[in-house]
PDB file of C-alpha atoms in Angstrom:
ATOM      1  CA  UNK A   1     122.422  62.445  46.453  1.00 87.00           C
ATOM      2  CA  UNK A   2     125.983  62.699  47.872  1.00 92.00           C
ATOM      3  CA  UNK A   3     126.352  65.736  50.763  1.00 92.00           C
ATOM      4  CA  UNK A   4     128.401  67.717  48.236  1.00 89.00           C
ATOM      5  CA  UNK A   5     125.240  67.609  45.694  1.00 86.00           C
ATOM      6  CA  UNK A   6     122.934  68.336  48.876  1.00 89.00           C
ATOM      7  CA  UNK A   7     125.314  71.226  49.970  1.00 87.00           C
ATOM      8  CA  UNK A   8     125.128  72.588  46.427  1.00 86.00           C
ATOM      9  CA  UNK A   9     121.373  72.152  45.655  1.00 93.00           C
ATOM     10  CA  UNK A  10     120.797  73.964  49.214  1.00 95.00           C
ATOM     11  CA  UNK A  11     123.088  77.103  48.432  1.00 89.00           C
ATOM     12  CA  UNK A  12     121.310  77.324  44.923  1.00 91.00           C
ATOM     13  CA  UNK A  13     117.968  77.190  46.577  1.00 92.00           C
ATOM     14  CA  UNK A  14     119.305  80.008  49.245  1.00 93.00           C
ATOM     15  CA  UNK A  15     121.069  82.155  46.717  1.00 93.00           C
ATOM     16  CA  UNK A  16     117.469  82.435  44.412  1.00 90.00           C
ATOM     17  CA  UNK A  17     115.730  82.889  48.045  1.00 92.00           C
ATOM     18  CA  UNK A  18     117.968  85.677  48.957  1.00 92.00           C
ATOM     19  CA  UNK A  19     117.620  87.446  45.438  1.00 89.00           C
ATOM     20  CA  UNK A  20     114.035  87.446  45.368  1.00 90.00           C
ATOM     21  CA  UNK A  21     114.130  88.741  49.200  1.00 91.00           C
ATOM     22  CA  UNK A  22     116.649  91.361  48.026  1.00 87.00           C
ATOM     23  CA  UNK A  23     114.172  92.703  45.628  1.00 89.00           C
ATOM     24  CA  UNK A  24     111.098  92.735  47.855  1.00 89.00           C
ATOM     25  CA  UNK A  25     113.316  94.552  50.184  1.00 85.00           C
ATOM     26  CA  UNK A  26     114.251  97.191  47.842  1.00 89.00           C
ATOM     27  CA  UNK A  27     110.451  98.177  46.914  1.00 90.00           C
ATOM     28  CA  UNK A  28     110.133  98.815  51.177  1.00 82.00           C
ATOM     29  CA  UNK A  29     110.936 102.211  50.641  1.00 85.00           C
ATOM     30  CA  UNK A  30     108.514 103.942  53.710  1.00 86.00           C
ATOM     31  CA  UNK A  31     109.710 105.220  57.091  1.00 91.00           C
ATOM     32  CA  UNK A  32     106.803 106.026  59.697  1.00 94.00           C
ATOM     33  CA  UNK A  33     106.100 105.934  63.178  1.00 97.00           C
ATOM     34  CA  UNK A  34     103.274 102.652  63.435  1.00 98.00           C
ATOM     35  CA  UNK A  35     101.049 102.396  65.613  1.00 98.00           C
ATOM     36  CA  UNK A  36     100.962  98.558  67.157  1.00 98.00           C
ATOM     37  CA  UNK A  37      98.531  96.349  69.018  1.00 98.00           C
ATOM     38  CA  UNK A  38      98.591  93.271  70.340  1.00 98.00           C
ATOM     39  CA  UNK A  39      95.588  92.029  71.743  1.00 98.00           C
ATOM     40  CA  UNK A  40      93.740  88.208  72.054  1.00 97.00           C
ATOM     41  CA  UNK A  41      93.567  85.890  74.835  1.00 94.00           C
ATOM     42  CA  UNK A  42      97.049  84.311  75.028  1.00 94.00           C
ATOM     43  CA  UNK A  43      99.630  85.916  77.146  1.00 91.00           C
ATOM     44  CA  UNK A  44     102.399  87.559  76.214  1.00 94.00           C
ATOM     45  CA  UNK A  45     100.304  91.573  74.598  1.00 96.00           C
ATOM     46  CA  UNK A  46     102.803  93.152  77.280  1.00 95.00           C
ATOM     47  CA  UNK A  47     105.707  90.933  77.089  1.00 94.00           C
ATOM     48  CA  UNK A  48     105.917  91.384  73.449  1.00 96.00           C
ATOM     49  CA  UNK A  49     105.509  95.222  73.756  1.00 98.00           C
ATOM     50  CA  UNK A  50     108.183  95.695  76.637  1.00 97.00           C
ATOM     51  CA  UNK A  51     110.506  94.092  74.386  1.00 96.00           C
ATOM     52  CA  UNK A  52     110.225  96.455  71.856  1.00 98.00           C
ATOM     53  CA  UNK A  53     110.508  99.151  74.755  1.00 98.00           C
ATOM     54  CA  UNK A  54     113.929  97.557  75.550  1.00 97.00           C
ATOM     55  CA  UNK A  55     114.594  97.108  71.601  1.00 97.00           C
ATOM     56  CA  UNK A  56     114.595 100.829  70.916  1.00 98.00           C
ATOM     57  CA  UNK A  57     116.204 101.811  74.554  1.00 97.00           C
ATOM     58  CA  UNK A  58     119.242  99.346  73.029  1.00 96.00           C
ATOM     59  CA  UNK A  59     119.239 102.020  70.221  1.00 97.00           C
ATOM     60  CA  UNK A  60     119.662 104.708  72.841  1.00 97.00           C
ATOM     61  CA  UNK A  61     115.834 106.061  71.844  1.00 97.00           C
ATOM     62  CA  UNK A  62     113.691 107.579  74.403  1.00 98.00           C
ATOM     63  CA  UNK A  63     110.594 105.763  75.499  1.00 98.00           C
ATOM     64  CA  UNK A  64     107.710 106.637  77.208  1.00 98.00           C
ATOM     65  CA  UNK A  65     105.368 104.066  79.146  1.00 97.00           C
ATOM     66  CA  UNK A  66     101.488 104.379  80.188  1.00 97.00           C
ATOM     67  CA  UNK A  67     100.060 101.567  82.306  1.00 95.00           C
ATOM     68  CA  UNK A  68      96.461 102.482  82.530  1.00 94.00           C
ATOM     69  CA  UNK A  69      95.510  99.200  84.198  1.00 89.00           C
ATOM     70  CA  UNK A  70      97.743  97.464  86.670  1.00 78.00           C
ATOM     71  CA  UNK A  71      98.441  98.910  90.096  1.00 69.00           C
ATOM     72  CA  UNK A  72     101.969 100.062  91.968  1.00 69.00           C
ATOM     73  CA  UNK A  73     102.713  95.973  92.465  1.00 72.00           C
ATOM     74  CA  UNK A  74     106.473  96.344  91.750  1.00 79.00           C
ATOM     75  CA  UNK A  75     107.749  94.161  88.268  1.00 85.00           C
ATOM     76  CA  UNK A  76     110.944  93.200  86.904  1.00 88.00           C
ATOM     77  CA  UNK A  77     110.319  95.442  83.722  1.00 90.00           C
ATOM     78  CA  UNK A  78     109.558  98.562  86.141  1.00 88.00           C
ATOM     79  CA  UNK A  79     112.949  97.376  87.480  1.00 90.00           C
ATOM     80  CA  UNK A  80     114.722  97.057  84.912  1.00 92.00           C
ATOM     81  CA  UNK A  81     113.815  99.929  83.047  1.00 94.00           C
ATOM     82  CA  UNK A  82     114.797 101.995  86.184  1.00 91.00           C
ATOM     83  CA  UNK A  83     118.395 101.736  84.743  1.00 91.00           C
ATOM     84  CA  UNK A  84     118.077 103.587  81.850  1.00 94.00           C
ATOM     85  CA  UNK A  85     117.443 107.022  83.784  1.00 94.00           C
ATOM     86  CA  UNK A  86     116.148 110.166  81.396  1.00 94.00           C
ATOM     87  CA  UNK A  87     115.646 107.782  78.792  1.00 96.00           C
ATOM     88  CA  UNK A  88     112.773 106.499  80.152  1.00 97.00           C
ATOM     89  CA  UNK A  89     109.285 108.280  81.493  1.00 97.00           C
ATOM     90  CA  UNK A  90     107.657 105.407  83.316  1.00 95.00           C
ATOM     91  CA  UNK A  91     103.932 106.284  84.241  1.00 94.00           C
ATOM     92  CA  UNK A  92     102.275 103.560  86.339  1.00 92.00           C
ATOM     93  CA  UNK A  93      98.755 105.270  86.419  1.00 88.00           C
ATOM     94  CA  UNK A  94      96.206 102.490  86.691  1.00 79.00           C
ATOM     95  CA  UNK A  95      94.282 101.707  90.195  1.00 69.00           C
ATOM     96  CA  UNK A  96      94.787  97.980  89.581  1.00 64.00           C
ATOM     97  CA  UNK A  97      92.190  95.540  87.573  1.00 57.00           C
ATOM     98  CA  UNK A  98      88.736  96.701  87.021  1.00 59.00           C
ATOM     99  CA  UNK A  99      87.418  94.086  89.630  1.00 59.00           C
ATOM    100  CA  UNK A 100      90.021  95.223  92.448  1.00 61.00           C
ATOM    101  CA  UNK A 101      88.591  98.656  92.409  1.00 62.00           C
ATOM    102  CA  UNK A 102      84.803  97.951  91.949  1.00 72.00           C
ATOM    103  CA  UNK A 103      84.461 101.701  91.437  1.00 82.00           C
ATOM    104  CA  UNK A 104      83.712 102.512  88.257  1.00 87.00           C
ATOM    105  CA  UNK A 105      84.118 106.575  88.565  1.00 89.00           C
ATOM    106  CA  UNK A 106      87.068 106.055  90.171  1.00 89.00           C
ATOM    107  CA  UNK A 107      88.509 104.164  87.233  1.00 89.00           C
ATOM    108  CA  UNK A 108      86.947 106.549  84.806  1.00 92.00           C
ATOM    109  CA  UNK A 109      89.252 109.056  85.913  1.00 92.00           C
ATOM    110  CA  UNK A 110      91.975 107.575  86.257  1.00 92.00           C
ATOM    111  CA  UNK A 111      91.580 105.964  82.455  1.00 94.00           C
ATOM    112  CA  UNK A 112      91.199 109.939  81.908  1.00 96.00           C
ATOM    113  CA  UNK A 113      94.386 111.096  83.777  1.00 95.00           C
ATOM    114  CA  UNK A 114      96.107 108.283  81.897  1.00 96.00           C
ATOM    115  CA  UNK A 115      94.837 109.322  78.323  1.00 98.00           C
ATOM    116  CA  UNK A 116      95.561 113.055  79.018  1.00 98.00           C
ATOM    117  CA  UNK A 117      99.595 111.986  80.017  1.00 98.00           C
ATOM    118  CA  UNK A 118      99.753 109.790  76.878  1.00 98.00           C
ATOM    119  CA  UNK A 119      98.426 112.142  74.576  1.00 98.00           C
ATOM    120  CA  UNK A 120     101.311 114.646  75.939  1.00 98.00           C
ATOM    121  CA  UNK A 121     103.674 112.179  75.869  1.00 98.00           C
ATOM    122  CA  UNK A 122     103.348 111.169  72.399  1.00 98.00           C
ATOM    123  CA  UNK A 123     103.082 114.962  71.226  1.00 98.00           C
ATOM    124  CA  UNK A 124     106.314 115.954  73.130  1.00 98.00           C
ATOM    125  CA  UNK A 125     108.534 115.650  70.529  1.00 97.00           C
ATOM    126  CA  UNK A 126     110.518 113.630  73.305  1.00 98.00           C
ATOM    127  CA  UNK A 127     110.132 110.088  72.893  1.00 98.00           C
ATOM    128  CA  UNK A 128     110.396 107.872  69.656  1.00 98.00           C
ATOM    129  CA  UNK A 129     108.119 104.975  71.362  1.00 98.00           C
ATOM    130  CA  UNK A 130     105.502 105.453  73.933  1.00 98.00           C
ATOM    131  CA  UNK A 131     103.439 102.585  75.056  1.00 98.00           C
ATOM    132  CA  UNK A 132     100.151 102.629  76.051  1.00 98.00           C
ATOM    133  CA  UNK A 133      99.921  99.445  78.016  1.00 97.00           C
ATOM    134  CA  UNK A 134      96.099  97.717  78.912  1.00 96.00           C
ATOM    135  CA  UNK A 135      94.747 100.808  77.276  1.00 97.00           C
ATOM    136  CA  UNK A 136      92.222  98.127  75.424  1.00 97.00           C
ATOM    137  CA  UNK A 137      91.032  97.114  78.722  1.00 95.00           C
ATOM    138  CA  UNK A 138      89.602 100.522  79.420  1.00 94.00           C
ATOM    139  CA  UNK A 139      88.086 101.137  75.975  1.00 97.00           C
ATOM    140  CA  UNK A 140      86.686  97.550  76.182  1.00 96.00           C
ATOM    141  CA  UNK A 141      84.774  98.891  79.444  1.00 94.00           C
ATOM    142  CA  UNK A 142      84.154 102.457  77.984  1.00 95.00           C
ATOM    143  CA  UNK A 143      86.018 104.807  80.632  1.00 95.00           C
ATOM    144  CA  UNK A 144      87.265 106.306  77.440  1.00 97.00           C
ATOM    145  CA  UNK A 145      85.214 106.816  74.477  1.00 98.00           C
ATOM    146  CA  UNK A 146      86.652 104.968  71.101  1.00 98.00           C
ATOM    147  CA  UNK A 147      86.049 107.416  68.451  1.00 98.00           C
ATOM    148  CA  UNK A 148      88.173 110.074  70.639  1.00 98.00           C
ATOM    149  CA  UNK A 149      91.412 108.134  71.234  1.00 98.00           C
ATOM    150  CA  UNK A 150      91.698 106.172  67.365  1.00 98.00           C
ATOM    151  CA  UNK A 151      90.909 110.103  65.821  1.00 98.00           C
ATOM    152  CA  UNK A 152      93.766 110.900  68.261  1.00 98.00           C
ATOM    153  CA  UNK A 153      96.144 108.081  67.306  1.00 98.00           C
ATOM    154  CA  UNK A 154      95.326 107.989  63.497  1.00 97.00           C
ATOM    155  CA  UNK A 155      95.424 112.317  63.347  1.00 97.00           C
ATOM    156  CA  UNK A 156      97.238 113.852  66.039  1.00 97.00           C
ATOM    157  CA  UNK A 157     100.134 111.104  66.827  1.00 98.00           C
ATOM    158  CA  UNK A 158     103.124 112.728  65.081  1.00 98.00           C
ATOM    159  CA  UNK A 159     104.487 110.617  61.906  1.00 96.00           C
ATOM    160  CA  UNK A 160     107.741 109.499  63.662  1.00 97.00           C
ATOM    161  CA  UNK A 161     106.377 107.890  67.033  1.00 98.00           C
ATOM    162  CA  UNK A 162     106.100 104.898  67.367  1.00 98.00           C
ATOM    163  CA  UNK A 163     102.879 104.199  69.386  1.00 98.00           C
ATOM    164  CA  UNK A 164     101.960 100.301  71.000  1.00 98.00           C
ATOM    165  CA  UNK A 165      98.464  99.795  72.652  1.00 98.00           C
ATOM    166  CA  UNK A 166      98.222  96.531  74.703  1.00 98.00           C
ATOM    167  CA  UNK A 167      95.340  94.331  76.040  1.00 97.00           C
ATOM    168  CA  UNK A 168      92.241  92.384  74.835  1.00 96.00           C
ATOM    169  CA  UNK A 169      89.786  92.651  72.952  1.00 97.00           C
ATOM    170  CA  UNK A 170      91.268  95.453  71.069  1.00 98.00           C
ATOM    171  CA  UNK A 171      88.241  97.892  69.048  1.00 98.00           C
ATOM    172  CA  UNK A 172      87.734  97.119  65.354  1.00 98.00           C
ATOM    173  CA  UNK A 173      88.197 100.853  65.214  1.00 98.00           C
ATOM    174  CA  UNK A 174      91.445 100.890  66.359  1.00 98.00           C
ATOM    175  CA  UNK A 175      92.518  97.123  64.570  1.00 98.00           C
ATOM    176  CA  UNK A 176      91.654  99.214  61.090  1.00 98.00           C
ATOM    177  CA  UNK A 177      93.659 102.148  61.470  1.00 98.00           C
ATOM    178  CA  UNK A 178      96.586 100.655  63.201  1.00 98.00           C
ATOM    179  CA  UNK A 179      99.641  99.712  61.229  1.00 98.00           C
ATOM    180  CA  UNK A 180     100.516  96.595  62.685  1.00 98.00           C
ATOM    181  CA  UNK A 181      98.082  94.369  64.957  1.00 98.00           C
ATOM    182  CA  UNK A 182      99.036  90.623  66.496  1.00 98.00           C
ATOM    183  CA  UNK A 183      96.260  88.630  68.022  1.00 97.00           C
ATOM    184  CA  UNK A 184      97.996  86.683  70.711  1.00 96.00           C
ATOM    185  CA  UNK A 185      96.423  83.149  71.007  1.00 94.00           C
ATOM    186  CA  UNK A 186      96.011  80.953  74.122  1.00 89.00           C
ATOM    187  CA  UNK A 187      96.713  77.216  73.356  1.00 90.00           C
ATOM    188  CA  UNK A 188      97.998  76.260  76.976  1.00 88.00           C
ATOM    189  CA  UNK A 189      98.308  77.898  80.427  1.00 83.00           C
ATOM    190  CA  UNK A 190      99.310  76.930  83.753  1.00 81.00           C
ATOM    191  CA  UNK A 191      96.995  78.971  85.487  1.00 77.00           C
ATOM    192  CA  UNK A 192      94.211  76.329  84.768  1.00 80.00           C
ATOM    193  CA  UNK A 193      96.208  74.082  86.320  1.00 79.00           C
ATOM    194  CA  UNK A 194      96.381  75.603  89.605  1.00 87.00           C
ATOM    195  CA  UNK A 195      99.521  77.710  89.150  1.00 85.00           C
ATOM    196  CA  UNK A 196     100.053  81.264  90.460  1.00 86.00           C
ATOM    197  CA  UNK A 197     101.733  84.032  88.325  1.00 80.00           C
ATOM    198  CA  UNK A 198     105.621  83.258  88.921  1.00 76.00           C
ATOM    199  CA  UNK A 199     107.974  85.604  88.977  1.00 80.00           C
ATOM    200  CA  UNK A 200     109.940  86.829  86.578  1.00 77.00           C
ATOM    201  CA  UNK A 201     107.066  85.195  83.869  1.00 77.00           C
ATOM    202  CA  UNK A 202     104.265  87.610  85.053  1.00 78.00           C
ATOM    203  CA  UNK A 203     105.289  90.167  87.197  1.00 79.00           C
TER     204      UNK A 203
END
């Protein structure tokens, strides 16, 4: 085939593409607040969720942020988000990783003083996106019982939030009533290899 006949065969293929995309599209009729998770073993649960925190502050929509886990180590998205002012309530409430603190009361209640801010965030009727970041971590290790936070999320979380719950090992209680769940999976990291978190790619 000449380029011309290439060129022509790819627009035909593109314009029937596009047309049966256009009418998928139009049957998409729903608008909701969803409630994500990303959990698994790869990297990237938080990454991915900051990003849409920085997605809907580029939309001028206030966010809210939880971090039940990790400590007061400063990070470049603490940093960054710094700059957007009232349009962000950044809540760093976590005593560090579960093996730092080796007191399990201790992280009980702070897992509690964490839920209690989130659920008051997310009722406000402030903040179009609150993120609940590591909050699988402490339902994995049961500071917070299951059953009470997914009733919470699927029937007090108001229909136009948008809520995002981080960390491994996410409950098949909360994978079933959540919207939208990605499974983050490891194929490679440099960790194994002797590497220490870098950076501007962990922290």
């Amino acid at each position: 085939m000449t380029e011309a006949e290439l060129d022509a065969r790819h627009a035909e293929k593109m314009r029937k593409k596009k047309a049966a995309r256009d009418k998928i599209l139009a049957t998409k009729t729903i608008e909701k607040g969803l409630l994500v998770v990303h959990t698994g073993k790869g990297k990237g649960k938080s990454t991915a969720a900051f990003g849409m925190v920085f997605r809907a502050l580029g939309h001028g929509l206030p966010v809210a942020v939880v971090q039940f886990v990790k400590g007061r180590m400063e990070t470049g998205e603490r940093k960054a988000l710094e700059a957007f002012g009232d349009l962000v309530s950044l809540n760093t409430m976590g005593e560090g990783f579960t093996w730092e603190t080796q007191d399990r009361q201790r992280d009980i209640a702070a897992a509690r003083a964490a839920w209690e801010k989130a659920k008051a965030l997310i009722t406000s009727g402030r903040y179009k996106l609150v993120l609940l970041d590591e909050l699988n971590i402490v339902l994995r290790y049961d500071y917070l019982p299951v059953d009470e936070v997914v009733a919470f999320l699927r029937d007090q979380k108001p229909a136009d939030v948008h809520v995002i719950v981080t960390g491994r090992n996410a409950a098949d209680e909360l994978i079933e009533v959540a919207d939208l769940v990605t499974e983050m999976t490891m194929v490679k990291h440099p960790f194994r290899s002797g590497v220490k978190g870098q950076i501007g790619i962990e922290f």
